[in-house]
Amino acid sequence: MDREVFETYDDDALENRILRSSLTACIALGEQARRREERRLHEAAQDKKVEGLIRKNSEAVKHAAQLEEALREAKAAAEKAKADGIAEGKAEAERAAAEAAKKAADEAQTAKERAAAEARGEAV
C-alpha cells in the first residue's frame, strides 16, 4: 500500500513539474510575441512619421516651384514692359518683380526652415 501511494505521489509530482515547465514556456512565448508586436507597432509609427515628413517636404518643394514660376512670370512682365518702353509700366513692373522676388525668397526660406525643423523633429 505504501508503495502505491509513493508511486502515485511520484506520478503527480512529475505531472506537476511538466505542467509548470509547459506553463513557463507558454508565458515566455507570450512575452516574446508581445515584444515582437510592440516592435512592429513602433516601426509602423516611425514609418508613418517618415512618410508624413516626406509628404510635407514634397509639398514645400511644389510650393517653392510655384513661387519660382510666379517670379519668372513677374520678371517676364517687367521685361515686356521695358521692351514696350512704357516708363510708368516699367517702374511698376520692376516694383512688382522685386516684390514677387522678395516674397518668393521669403516663402522659400520659410518652407526650407520648416522642412529642416520637421526633419529634426522640432515642433513647427
Coordinates of C-alpha atoms in Angstrom, one line a residue:
M1 CA 0.0 0.0 0.0
D2 CA 2.8 2.4 0.9
R3 CA 4.4 1.7 -2.4
E4 CA 1.3 2.6 -4.4
V5 CA 0.9 5.9 -2.5
F6 CA 4.6 6.7 -3.2
E7 CA 4.3 5.9 -6.9
T8 CA 1.1 8.0 -7.2
Y9 CA 2.9 10.8 -5.5
D10 CA 5.8 10.5 -7.9
D11 CA 3.5 10.5 -10.9
D12 CA 1.6 13.6 -9.6
A13 CA 4.9 15.4 -8.9
L14 CA 6.2 14.6 -12.3
E15 CA 3.0 15.7 -13.9
N16 CA 3.1 19.0 -11.9
R17 CA 6.7 19.6 -13.0
I18 CA 5.7 19.0 -16.6
L19 CA 2.7 21.3 -16.3
R20 CA 4.8 24.0 -14.6
S21 CA 7.5 23.9 -17.3
S22 CA 4.8 24.0 -20.0
L23 CA 3.2 27.0 -18.4
T24 CA 6.6 28.7 -18.1
A25 CA 7.3 28.0 -21.8
C26 CA 3.8 29.4 -22.7
I27 CA 4.5 32.6 -20.7
A28 CA 7.9 33.0 -22.3
L29 CA 6.3 32.6 -25.8
G30 CA 3.6 35.1 -24.9
E31 CA 6.1 37.7 -23.8
Q32 CA 8.1 37.1 -26.9
A33 CA 5.0 37.7 -29.1
R34 CA 4.1 40.8 -27.1
R35 CA 7.6 42.3 -27.6
R36 CA 7.5 41.4 -31.3
E37 CA 4.1 43.2 -31.6
E38 CA 5.4 46.3 -29.7
R39 CA 8.4 46.4 -32.0
R40 CA 6.2 46.1 -35.1
L41 CA 3.9 48.9 -33.9
H42 CA 6.8 51.1 -33.1
E43 CA 8.3 50.6 -36.6
A44 CA 5.0 51.2 -38.2
A45 CA 4.7 54.5 -36.3
Q46 CA 8.2 55.5 -37.4
D47 CA 7.4 54.7 -41.0
K48 CA 4.2 56.8 -40.8
K49 CA 6.2 59.7 -39.3
V50 CA 8.8 59.5 -42.1
E51 CA 6.0 59.3 -44.7
G52 CA 4.5 62.5 -43.3
L53 CA 7.8 64.3 -43.4
I54 CA 8.4 63.2 -46.9
R55 CA 4.9 64.4 -47.9
K56 CA 5.4 67.8 -46.2
N57 CA 8.8 68.1 -47.9
S58 CA 7.2 67.3 -51.3
E59 CA 4.5 70.0 -50.7
A60 CA 7.2 72.5 -49.7
V61 CA 9.2 71.7 -52.9
K62 CA 6.0 72.1 -55.0
H63 CA 5.2 75.4 -53.3
A64 CA 8.7 76.7 -53.9
A65 CA 8.4 75.7 -57.6
Q66 CA 5.1 77.6 -57.9
L67 CA 6.8 80.7 -56.3
E68 CA 9.7 80.4 -58.7
E69 CA 7.2 80.2 -61.6
A70 CA 5.4 83.4 -60.3
L71 CA 8.8 85.1 -60.1
R72 CA 9.6 84.2 -63.7
E73 CA 6.2 85.5 -64.8
A74 CA 6.8 88.7 -62.9
K75 CA 10.2 89.1 -64.5
A76 CA 8.8 88.4 -67.9
A77 CA 6.2 91.1 -67.4
A78 CA 8.9 93.5 -66.3
E79 CA 11.0 92.7 -69.4
K80 CA 7.9 93.1 -71.6
A81 CA 7.1 96.5 -70.0
K82 CA 10.7 97.6 -70.5
A83 CA 10.6 96.5 -74.2
D84 CA 7.4 98.4 -74.7
G85 CA 9.1 101.5 -73.4
I86 CA 6.3 102.4 -71.0
A87 CA 8.1 104.2 -68.2
E88 CA 5.2 104.0 -65.7
G89 CA 4.5 100.4 -66.6
K90 CA 8.2 99.7 -66.4
A91 CA 8.7 101.1 -63.0
E92 CA 5.5 99.3 -61.7
A93 CA 6.7 96.0 -63.3
E94 CA 10.1 96.4 -61.7
R95 CA 8.5 97.0 -58.3
A96 CA 6.2 94.0 -58.8
A97 CA 9.1 91.9 -59.9
A98 CA 11.1 93.0 -56.9
E99 CA 8.2 92.4 -54.5
A100 CA 7.5 89.0 -56.1
A101 CA 11.2 88.0 -55.9
K102 CA 11.3 89.1 -52.2
K103 CA 8.1 87.3 -51.4
A104 CA 9.2 84.1 -53.2
A105 CA 12.6 84.2 -51.5
D106 CA 11.0 84.7 -48.1
E107 CA 8.4 81.9 -48.6
A108 CA 11.0 79.5 -50.0
Q109 CA 13.3 80.2 -47.0
T110 CA 10.4 79.7 -44.6
A111 CA 9.4 76.4 -46.3
K112 CA 13.0 75.3 -46.2
E113 CA 13.4 76.2 -42.5
R114 CA 10.1 74.4 -41.7
A115 CA 11.1 71.3 -43.6
A116 CA 14.5 71.3 -41.8
A117 CA 12.9 71.8 -38.4
E118 CA 10.4 68.9 -39.1
A119 CA 13.3 66.7 -40.2
R120 CA 15.0 67.4 -36.9
G121 CA 11.8 66.5 -35.1
E122 CA 11.1 70.0 -33.8
A123 CA 7.5 71.3 -33.5
V124 CA 6.6 73.9 -36.1

